[in-house]
Amino acid sequence: MTDHHQSTRGKPRVALVTCTDLTDLDPDDRLVLAPLAARDVTVEATVWDDPDVDWSSYDLVVLRSPWDYALRRDEFVTWAASVPALVNPADVVRWNTDKRYLAELSAAGVPTVPTSWVEPGESWQPPADTGEYVIKPAVSAGSQDTGRYDLADPEHRDLAVAHVRRLSTAGRTTMVQPYLSAVDTEGETALLYLAGPAGLRYSHAIRKGPMLTGPDHGPDGLYKAEEITARTARPDQLAVAERTLATVPGGTRQLLYARVDLIPGPDGDPILVELELTEPSLFLGYADGAPDRLATAITTHLALRA
C-alpha cells in the first residue's frame, strides 16, 4: 500500500466516509472539498465497508454518508470501534444509531415525541383512537421503512399491523409515534451545530417539508427525497436544541457536528424528533459560510489530535 503520508508531504489526510451507492460523496458534502483544499488538507472519499482501506493511515476519519448501514448496524458499530481518529467517535455512534436513545433523553427532561416500542417477537395492535401515527424502525437512515397511518381507515390499520410485523420478522425494533400535524404547515426544523475552537456551536438551520404521505410498502431507495429551504431558528428552538445537546453522553466537546430535528407539538412548543450525531445531512448549501465552518470544524479536530 502506498505511504500516503509521505506522498502528501506531511499534509493532514482526512477520509470522508460514505457508502457504495455514493462513492463520490453526496453533493452537499462535496461543498467542503474546496475549503479543505484551501486549508492544505488532503481529502479522500472512502467507503466504510471497503476491506482495502487502511483507516490508520488517516489523520481524521469523518462519518458523512454511510447510509446503507441500517440493516447491518452490528457490523457498522464494530467497524466504527476499529477506526482510529473517528468523528463522531465510536461510542457516540453506538449510542446514536439506535433511536431508543430518545427514551433516555425523555427521561432526562428533553421534550420528545411520545414513543412506544415494539421489540421483535412482541405482538402489536393499533391504538383504539383514530389519530394518525408514524411507524418506523429504531435503526434506520434516510426515512427508510417509515410510514404514516390514519387509524380511522381500516385498510391503514391493517397495513400498520403488517408494517410492524415486517420489521419484527426481520428482527428489528419498531417505533410507534403520533403523527405531529404541525409538520404539514410549519414543517420540521433542523438545527445544525459544528465544532469550533471553543467547542460545538450553532451554525445554521433549515426547514424540511412534510415527507410522509402514507403507508410504507418496503424499501424505495437509499433515502427519501426531501423538500429543503433555509430557515432562521427561533429562540425557543435553540433552547430545546441546547437542552438536548447537554444530555449527550460524554459531552459535546468530542463532537464534530450535531443536528437537532424539531417539530411543534400539540401546544406549539418545539419537541425533539431526532438527535443526529452519526451521519446527518448538514445542508451546507443552504447557509452562507457553512462549508467553511465545516472545514474549520475538521481542522479544529485535526489540531486536537496533532
mmCIF file of C-alpha atoms in Angstrom:
data_model
loop_
_atom_site.group_PDB
_atom_site.id
_atom_site.type_symbol
_atom_site.label_atom_id
_atom_site.label_comp_id
_atom_site.label_asym_id
_atom_site.label_seq_id
_atom_site.Cartn_x
_atom_site.Cartn_y
_atom_site.Cartn_z
ATOM 1 C CA MET A 1 0.000 0.000 0.000
ATOM 2 C CA THR A 2 1.241 3.483 -0.836
ATOM 3 C CA ASP A 3 2.659 5.549 2.023
ATOM 4 C CA HIS A 4 0.046 8.285 1.777
ATOM 5 C CA HIS A 5 1.628 10.442 4.469
ATOM 6 C CA GLN A 6 4.896 10.539 2.562
ATOM 7 C CA SER A 7 3.176 11.103 -0.806
ATOM 8 C CA THR A 8 1.257 14.118 0.518
ATOM 9 C CA ARG A 9 4.423 15.661 2.059
ATOM 10 C CA GLY A 10 3.010 15.822 5.556
ATOM 11 C CA LYS A 11 -0.354 17.366 4.685
ATOM 12 C CA PRO A 12 -3.150 16.289 7.030
ATOM 13 C CA ARG A 13 -5.077 13.467 5.424
ATOM 14 C CA VAL A 14 -8.822 13.178 6.022
ATOM 15 C CA ALA A 15 -11.276 10.456 5.000
ATOM 16 C CA LEU A 16 -14.898 11.395 4.346
ATOM 17 C CA VAL A 17 -16.793 8.169 4.932
ATOM 18 C CA THR A 18 -19.582 7.212 2.558
ATOM 19 C CA CYS A 19 -21.202 4.058 1.117
ATOM 20 C CA THR A 20 -21.017 2.130 -2.141
ATOM 21 C CA ASP A 21 -24.037 3.971 -3.573
ATOM 22 C CA LEU A 22 -22.303 7.337 -3.098
ATOM 23 C CA THR A 23 -18.661 6.691 -3.835
ATOM 24 C CA ASP A 24 -18.176 10.291 -4.996
ATOM 25 C CA LEU A 25 -19.928 11.628 -1.865
ATOM 26 C CA ASP A 26 -23.310 13.240 -1.511
ATOM 27 C CA PRO A 27 -23.396 16.536 -3.492
ATOM 28 C CA ASP A 28 -23.828 18.531 -0.282
ATOM 29 C CA ASP A 29 -20.696 17.007 1.244
ATOM 30 C CA ARG A 30 -18.652 17.891 -1.829
ATOM 31 C CA LEU A 31 -19.079 21.550 -0.884
ATOM 32 C CA VAL A 32 -16.472 21.146 1.848
ATOM 33 C CA LEU A 33 -13.757 19.889 -0.504
ATOM 34 C CA ALA A 34 -12.615 23.296 -1.748
ATOM 35 C CA PRO A 35 -12.468 24.893 1.738
ATOM 36 C CA LEU A 36 -10.397 21.945 2.967
ATOM 37 C CA ALA A 37 -8.066 22.162 -0.030
ATOM 38 C CA ALA A 38 -7.621 25.858 0.742
ATOM 39 C CA ARG A 39 -6.525 24.813 4.233
ATOM 40 C CA ASP A 40 -3.962 22.413 2.713
ATOM 41 C CA VAL A 41 -5.868 19.298 3.819
ATOM 42 C CA THR A 42 -5.872 16.209 1.605
ATOM 43 C CA VAL A 43 -9.336 14.620 1.412
ATOM 44 C CA GLU A 44 -10.450 11.226 0.129
ATOM 45 C CA ALA A 45 -13.923 9.709 -0.151
ATOM 46 C CA THR A 46 -13.855 6.255 1.454
ATOM 47 C CA VAL A 47 -16.494 3.523 1.675
ATOM 48 C CA TRP A 48 -16.960 2.325 5.233
ATOM 49 C CA ASP A 49 -17.071 -1.410 4.435
ATOM 50 C CA ASP A 50 -14.249 -1.417 1.874
ATOM 51 C CA PRO A 51 -11.808 -4.034 3.214
ATOM 52 C CA ASP A 52 -8.871 -2.476 1.351
ATOM 53 C CA VAL A 53 -8.944 0.856 3.191
ATOM 54 C CA ASP A 54 -6.167 1.405 5.732
ATOM 55 C CA TRP A 55 -8.047 3.560 8.247
ATOM 56 C CA SER A 56 -4.929 4.028 10.376
ATOM 57 C CA SER A 57 -3.323 5.995 7.533
ATOM 58 C CA TYR A 58 -5.725 8.935 8.034
ATOM 59 C CA ASP A 59 -5.287 11.754 10.500
ATOM 60 C CA LEU A 60 -9.079 12.071 10.812
ATOM 61 C CA VAL A 61 -11.945 9.863 9.640
ATOM 62 C CA VAL A 62 -15.187 11.811 9.269
ATOM 63 C CA LEU A 63 -18.512 9.984 9.045
ATOM 64 C CA ARG A 64 -20.619 11.541 6.316
ATOM 65 C CA SER A 65 -22.933 9.353 4.217
ATOM 66 C CA PRO A 66 -22.644 5.657 5.193
ATOM 67 C CA TRP A 67 -26.402 5.420 4.748
ATOM 68 C CA ASP A 68 -26.596 1.711 3.957
ATOM 69 C CA TYR A 69 -25.646 0.593 7.476
ATOM 70 C CA ALA A 70 -29.160 0.297 8.917
ATOM 71 C CA LEU A 71 -29.615 -3.391 8.074
ATOM 72 C CA ARG A 72 -26.061 -4.122 9.250
ATOM 73 C CA ARG A 73 -25.826 -1.990 12.370
ATOM 74 C CA ASP A 74 -23.822 -4.525 14.393
ATOM 75 C CA GLU A 75 -21.232 -4.695 11.623
ATOM 76 C CA PHE A 76 -21.178 -0.913 11.352
ATOM 77 C CA VAL A 77 -20.738 -0.373 15.092
ATOM 78 C CA THR A 78 -17.958 -2.965 15.198
ATOM 79 C CA TRP A 79 -16.258 -1.252 12.271
ATOM 80 C CA ALA A 80 -16.549 2.164 13.961
ATOM 81 C CA ALA A 81 -14.882 0.816 17.106
ATOM 82 C CA SER A 82 -11.921 -0.345 14.996
ATOM 83 C CA VAL A 83 -11.250 3.028 13.334
ATOM 84 C CA PRO A 84 -8.689 5.358 14.882
ATOM 85 C CA ALA A 85 -9.447 9.090 14.827
ATOM 86 C CA LEU A 86 -13.139 8.617 14.018
ATOM 87 C CA VAL A 87 -15.553 11.526 14.366
ATOM 88 C CA ASN A 88 -18.044 11.466 15.694
ATOM 89 C CA PRO A 89 -16.441 8.797 17.919
ATOM 90 C CA ALA A 90 -17.443 5.145 18.085
ATOM 91 C CA ASP A 91 -19.159 5.283 21.480
ATOM 92 C CA VAL A 92 -21.385 8.077 20.174
ATOM 93 C CA VAL A 93 -22.102 6.010 17.055
ATOM 94 C CA ARG A 94 -23.153 3.028 19.153
ATOM 95 C CA TRP A 95 -25.484 5.162 21.281
ATOM 96 C CA ASN A 96 -26.938 7.269 18.482
ATOM 97 C CA THR A 97 -27.605 4.633 15.808
ATOM 98 C CA ASP A 98 -30.387 3.060 17.875
ATOM 99 C CA LYS A 99 -33.213 5.545 18.356
ATOM 100 C CA ARG A 100 -34.013 4.110 21.764
ATOM 101 C CA TYR A 101 -31.745 6.939 22.920
ATOM 102 C CA LEU A 102 -34.958 9.014 22.708
ATOM 103 C CA ALA A 103 -36.212 7.252 25.822
ATOM 104 C CA GLU A 104 -33.072 8.352 27.673
ATOM 105 C CA LEU A 105 -33.466 11.944 26.534
ATOM 106 C CA SER A 106 -37.121 11.971 27.538
ATOM 107 C CA ALA A 107 -36.215 10.635 30.977
ATOM 108 C CA ALA A 108 -33.642 13.431 31.248
ATOM 109 C CA GLY A 109 -36.359 16.026 30.692
ATOM 110 C CA VAL A 110 -35.930 16.746 26.978
ATOM 111 C CA PRO A 111 -39.329 17.275 25.292
ATOM 112 C CA THR A 112 -39.537 14.409 22.789
ATOM 113 C CA VAL A 113 -42.163 12.837 20.557
ATOM 114 C CA PRO A 114 -44.109 10.293 22.652
ATOM 115 C CA THR A 115 -42.870 6.892 21.512
ATOM 116 C CA SER A 116 -43.876 3.311 22.182
ATOM 117 C CA TRP A 117 -41.523 0.467 21.333
ATOM 118 C CA VAL A 118 -42.297 -2.962 19.909
ATOM 119 C CA GLU A 119 -39.478 -5.444 20.293
ATOM 120 C CA PRO A 120 -39.002 -8.339 17.856
ATOM 121 C CA GLY A 121 -41.411 -11.139 18.656
ATOM 122 C CA GLU A 122 -43.880 -8.935 20.526
ATOM 123 C CA SER A 123 -47.439 -8.687 19.229
ATOM 124 C CA TRP A 124 -48.903 -5.267 18.495
ATOM 125 C CA GLN A 125 -52.320 -3.858 17.755
ATOM 126 C CA PRO A 126 -53.049 -0.259 16.750
ATOM 127 C CA PRO A 127 -54.271 2.134 19.460
ATOM 128 C CA ALA A 128 -58.044 2.331 19.837
ATOM 129 C CA ASP A 129 -58.127 6.022 18.902
ATOM 130 C CA THR A 130 -58.385 7.135 15.286
ATOM 131 C CA GLY A 131 -55.479 9.548 15.007
ATOM 132 C CA GLU A 132 -52.525 9.384 12.643
ATOM 133 C CA TYR A 133 -49.379 7.516 13.624
ATOM 134 C CA VAL A 134 -45.850 7.055 12.311
ATOM 135 C CA ILE A 135 -44.250 3.615 12.291
ATOM 136 C CA LYS A 136 -40.521 3.180 11.712
ATOM 137 C CA PRO A 137 -37.591 1.024 12.810
ATOM 138 C CA ALA A 138 -35.405 2.054 15.732
ATOM 139 C CA VAL A 139 -32.390 1.664 13.461
ATOM 140 C CA SER A 140 -32.773 3.459 10.151
ATOM 141 C CA ALA A 141 -31.388 6.221 7.966
ATOM 142 C CA GLY A 142 -32.906 8.425 5.301
ATOM 143 C CA SER A 143 -36.504 7.786 6.455
ATOM 144 C CA GLN A 144 -36.298 4.243 5.099
ATOM 145 C CA ASP A 145 -39.028 1.794 6.187
ATOM 146 C CA THR A 146 -41.083 4.664 7.618
ATOM 147 C CA GLY A 147 -44.823 5.088 7.085
ATOM 148 C CA ARG A 148 -47.771 7.255 8.114
ATOM 149 C CA TYR A 149 -51.072 5.624 9.018
ATOM 150 C CA ASP A 150 -54.553 7.061 9.539
ATOM 151 C CA LEU A 151 -56.086 4.691 12.066
ATOM 152 C CA ALA A 152 -59.593 5.839 11.151
ATOM 153 C CA ASP A 153 -59.061 3.921 7.904
ATOM 154 C CA PRO A 154 -59.478 0.126 8.330
ATOM 155 C CA GLU A 155 -57.050 -0.516 5.484
ATOM 156 C CA HIS A 156 -54.410 1.668 7.148
ATOM 157 C CA ARG A 157 -54.910 -0.227 10.414
ATOM 158 C CA ASP A 158 -54.209 -3.495 8.614
ATOM 159 C CA LEU A 159 -51.201 -2.005 6.833
ATOM 160 C CA ALA A 160 -49.842 -0.650 10.128
ATOM 161 C CA VAL A 161 -50.022 -4.124 11.660
ATOM 162 C CA ALA A 162 -48.307 -5.560 8.576
ATOM 163 C CA HIS A 163 -45.567 -2.931 8.798
ATOM 164 C CA VAL A 164 -44.790 -3.762 12.435
ATOM 165 C CA ARG A 165 -44.888 -7.484 11.630
ATOM 166 C CA ARG A 166 -42.477 -6.984 8.705
ATOM 167 C CA LEU A 167 -39.982 -5.184 10.933
ATOM 168 C CA SER A 168 -40.392 -7.700 13.749
ATOM 169 C CA THR A 169 -39.858 -10.642 11.429
ATOM 170 C CA ALA A 170 -36.613 -9.012 10.329
ATOM 171 C CA GLY A 171 -35.522 -8.798 13.974
ATOM 172 C CA ARG A 172 -35.914 -5.032 14.168
ATOM 173 C CA THR A 173 -37.335 -2.924 16.996
ATOM 174 C CA THR A 174 -40.297 -0.775 15.927
ATOM 175 C CA MET A 175 -41.144 2.772 16.990
ATOM 176 C CA VAL A 176 -44.767 3.924 17.078
ATOM 177 C CA GLN A 177 -45.335 7.678 17.391
ATOM 178 C CA PRO A 178 -48.302 10.027 16.992
ATOM 179 C CA TYR A 179 -48.045 11.996 13.760
ATOM 180 C CA LEU A 180 -47.352 15.645 14.560
ATOM 181 C CA SER A 181 -49.702 17.517 12.231
ATOM 182 C CA ALA A 182 -47.738 20.784 12.517
ATOM 183 C CA VAL A 183 -45.203 19.281 10.120
ATOM 184 C CA ASP A 184 -47.794 19.721 7.351
ATOM 185 C CA THR A 185 -47.785 23.502 7.842
ATOM 186 C CA GLU A 186 -44.633 24.622 9.665
ATOM 187 C CA GLY A 187 -42.520 21.672 8.629
ATOM 188 C CA GLU A 188 -39.595 20.224 10.543
ATOM 189 C CA THR A 189 -36.717 22.421 11.703
ATOM 190 C CA ALA A 190 -33.198 21.013 11.682
ATOM 191 C CA LEU A 191 -30.623 22.965 13.695
ATOM 192 C CA LEU A 192 -27.021 22.334 12.676
ATOM 193 C CA TYR A 193 -24.070 22.595 15.056
ATOM 194 C CA LEU A 194 -20.401 22.438 14.066
ATOM 195 C CA ALA A 195 -17.232 22.317 16.146
ATOM 196 C CA GLY A 196 -15.131 25.420 16.580
ATOM 197 C CA PRO A 197 -12.102 26.317 18.699
ATOM 198 C CA ALA A 198 -14.402 26.942 21.675
ATOM 199 C CA GLY A 199 -16.432 23.767 21.155
ATOM 200 C CA LEU A 200 -19.682 22.886 19.419
ATOM 201 C CA ARG A 201 -21.617 25.939 18.275
ATOM 202 C CA TYR A 202 -24.757 26.713 16.321
ATOM 203 C CA SER A 203 -24.166 27.131 12.586
ATOM 204 C CA HIS A 204 -27.497 27.323 10.708
ATOM 205 C CA ALA A 205 -30.974 25.871 10.330
ATOM 206 C CA ILE A 206 -33.179 24.532 7.559
ATOM 207 C CA ARG A 207 -36.827 23.656 7.082
ATOM 208 C CA LYS A 208 -37.890 20.236 5.860
ATOM 209 C CA GLY A 209 -41.289 19.983 4.261
ATOM 210 C CA PRO A 210 -43.638 17.085 5.054
ATOM 211 C CA MET A 211 -42.307 13.793 3.716
ATOM 212 C CA LEU A 212 -44.664 11.064 4.868
ATOM 213 C CA THR A 213 -47.704 10.801 2.631
ATOM 214 C CA GLY A 214 -48.976 7.390 3.602
ATOM 215 C CA PRO A 215 -48.154 3.783 4.456
ATOM 216 C CA ASP A 216 -44.747 2.262 3.842
ATOM 217 C CA HIS A 217 -44.559 -0.563 1.324
ATOM 218 C CA GLY A 218 -40.935 -1.536 1.709
ATOM 219 C CA PRO A 219 -37.540 -0.204 0.552
ATOM 220 C CA ASP A 220 -37.673 2.574 -2.037
ATOM 221 C CA GLY A 221 -34.058 3.738 -2.271
ATOM 222 C CA LEU A 222 -31.190 4.877 -0.096
ATOM 223 C CA TYR A 223 -33.197 7.804 1.246
ATOM 224 C CA LYS A 224 -36.479 9.611 0.640
ATOM 225 C CA ALA A 225 -36.427 12.901 -1.244
ATOM 226 C CA GLU A 226 -36.653 15.995 0.934
ATOM 227 C CA GLU A 227 -38.020 19.486 0.341
ATOM 228 C CA ILE A 228 -35.440 21.784 1.949
ATOM 229 C CA THR A 229 -35.362 25.554 2.431
ATOM 230 C CA ALA A 230 -33.264 27.829 4.626
ATOM 231 C CA ARG A 231 -34.759 28.842 7.978
ATOM 232 C CA THR A 232 -33.887 31.125 10.874
ATOM 233 C CA ALA A 233 -34.060 29.279 14.189
ATOM 234 C CA ARG A 234 -36.247 30.804 16.901
ATOM 235 C CA PRO A 235 -35.052 31.274 20.493
ATOM 236 C CA ASP A 236 -37.368 28.519 21.793
ATOM 237 C CA GLN A 237 -35.968 26.091 19.206
ATOM 238 C CA LEU A 238 -32.402 26.989 20.112
ATOM 239 C CA ALA A 239 -33.233 26.476 23.782
ATOM 240 C CA VAL A 240 -34.567 22.951 23.180
ATOM 241 C CA ALA A 241 -31.566 22.142 20.996
ATOM 242 C CA GLU A 242 -29.122 23.277 23.674
ATOM 243 C CA ARG A 243 -31.048 21.318 26.293
ATOM 244 C CA THR A 244 -30.866 18.238 24.075
ATOM 245 C CA LEU A 245 -27.136 18.558 23.427
ATOM 246 C CA ALA A 246 -26.480 18.952 27.148
ATOM 247 C CA THR A 247 -27.631 15.338 27.609
ATOM 248 C CA VAL A 248 -25.148 13.748 25.157
ATOM 249 C CA PRO A 249 -23.145 11.065 26.978
ATOM 250 C CA GLY A 250 -19.555 12.229 27.268
ATOM 251 C CA GLY A 251 -20.418 15.827 26.422
ATOM 252 C CA THR A 252 -20.253 17.807 23.197
ATOM 253 C CA ARG A 253 -16.524 18.607 23.111
ATOM 254 C CA GLN A 254 -15.972 15.247 21.396
ATOM 255 C CA LEU A 255 -18.404 16.056 18.576
ATOM 256 C CA LEU A 256 -17.519 17.358 15.122
ATOM 257 C CA TYR A 257 -21.165 18.038 14.286
ATOM 258 C CA ALA A 258 -24.683 17.586 15.582
ATOM 259 C CA ARG A 259 -28.136 18.028 14.103
ATOM 260 C CA VAL A 260 -31.226 18.555 16.237
ATOM 261 C CA ASP A 261 -34.553 17.909 14.476
ATOM 262 C CA LEU A 262 -37.641 19.596 15.959
ATOM 263 C CA ILE A 263 -41.361 19.761 15.174
ATOM 264 C CA PRO A 264 -44.005 21.803 17.047
ATOM 265 C CA GLY A 265 -46.002 19.669 19.440
ATOM 266 C CA PRO A 266 -49.765 19.934 20.022
ATOM 267 C CA ASP A 267 -49.264 23.099 22.099
ATOM 268 C CA GLY A 268 -46.941 24.670 19.527
ATOM 269 C CA ASP A 269 -43.778 24.243 21.591
ATOM 270 C CA PRO A 270 -40.854 22.547 19.810
ATOM 271 C CA ILE A 271 -40.237 18.914 20.635
ATOM 272 C CA LEU A 272 -37.380 16.648 19.617
ATOM 273 C CA VAL A 273 -37.899 14.211 16.760
ATOM 274 C CA GLU A 274 -34.283 13.038 16.411
ATOM 275 C CA LEU A 275 -30.793 13.941 17.543
ATOM 276 C CA GLU A 276 -28.471 13.132 14.639
ATOM 277 C CA LEU A 277 -24.852 12.529 15.661
ATOM 278 C CA THR A 278 -23.732 9.806 13.264
ATOM 279 C CA GLU A 279 -24.340 10.600 9.595
ATOM 280 C CA PRO A 280 -26.648 13.606 9.312
ATOM 281 C CA SER A 281 -27.061 15.616 6.159
ATOM 282 C CA LEU A 282 -25.599 19.004 7.106
ATOM 283 C CA PHE A 283 -27.327 21.034 4.368
ATOM 284 C CA LEU A 284 -24.181 23.052 3.710
ATOM 285 C CA GLY A 285 -25.636 24.586 0.586
ATOM 286 C CA TYR A 286 -28.410 26.394 2.467
ATOM 287 C CA ALA A 287 -26.341 28.777 4.588
ATOM 288 C CA ASP A 288 -23.611 31.226 3.646
ATOM 289 C CA GLY A 289 -20.290 30.124 5.062
ATOM 290 C CA ALA A 290 -21.447 26.677 6.182
ATOM 291 C CA PRO A 291 -18.897 24.756 4.060
ATOM 292 C CA ASP A 292 -16.126 26.911 5.557
ATOM 293 C CA ARG A 293 -17.475 26.291 9.053
ATOM 294 C CA LEU A 294 -17.380 22.533 8.478
ATOM 295 C CA ALA A 295 -13.813 22.839 7.181
ATOM 296 C CA THR A 296 -12.935 24.759 10.351
ATOM 297 C CA ALA A 297 -14.562 22.032 12.450
ATOM 298 C CA ILE A 298 -12.415 19.425 10.706
ATOM 299 C CA THR A 299 -9.185 21.380 11.114
ATOM 300 C CA THR A 300 -10.096 22.021 14.758
ATOM 301 C CA HIS A 301 -10.352 18.282 15.374
ATOM 302 C CA LEU A 302 -7.139 17.698 13.439
ATOM 303 C CA ALA A 303 -5.396 20.119 15.775
ATOM 304 C CA LEU A 304 -6.816 18.342 18.815
ATOM 305 C CA ARG A 305 -5.219 15.094 17.589
ATOM 306 C CA ALA A 306 -1.914 16.584 16.496
#
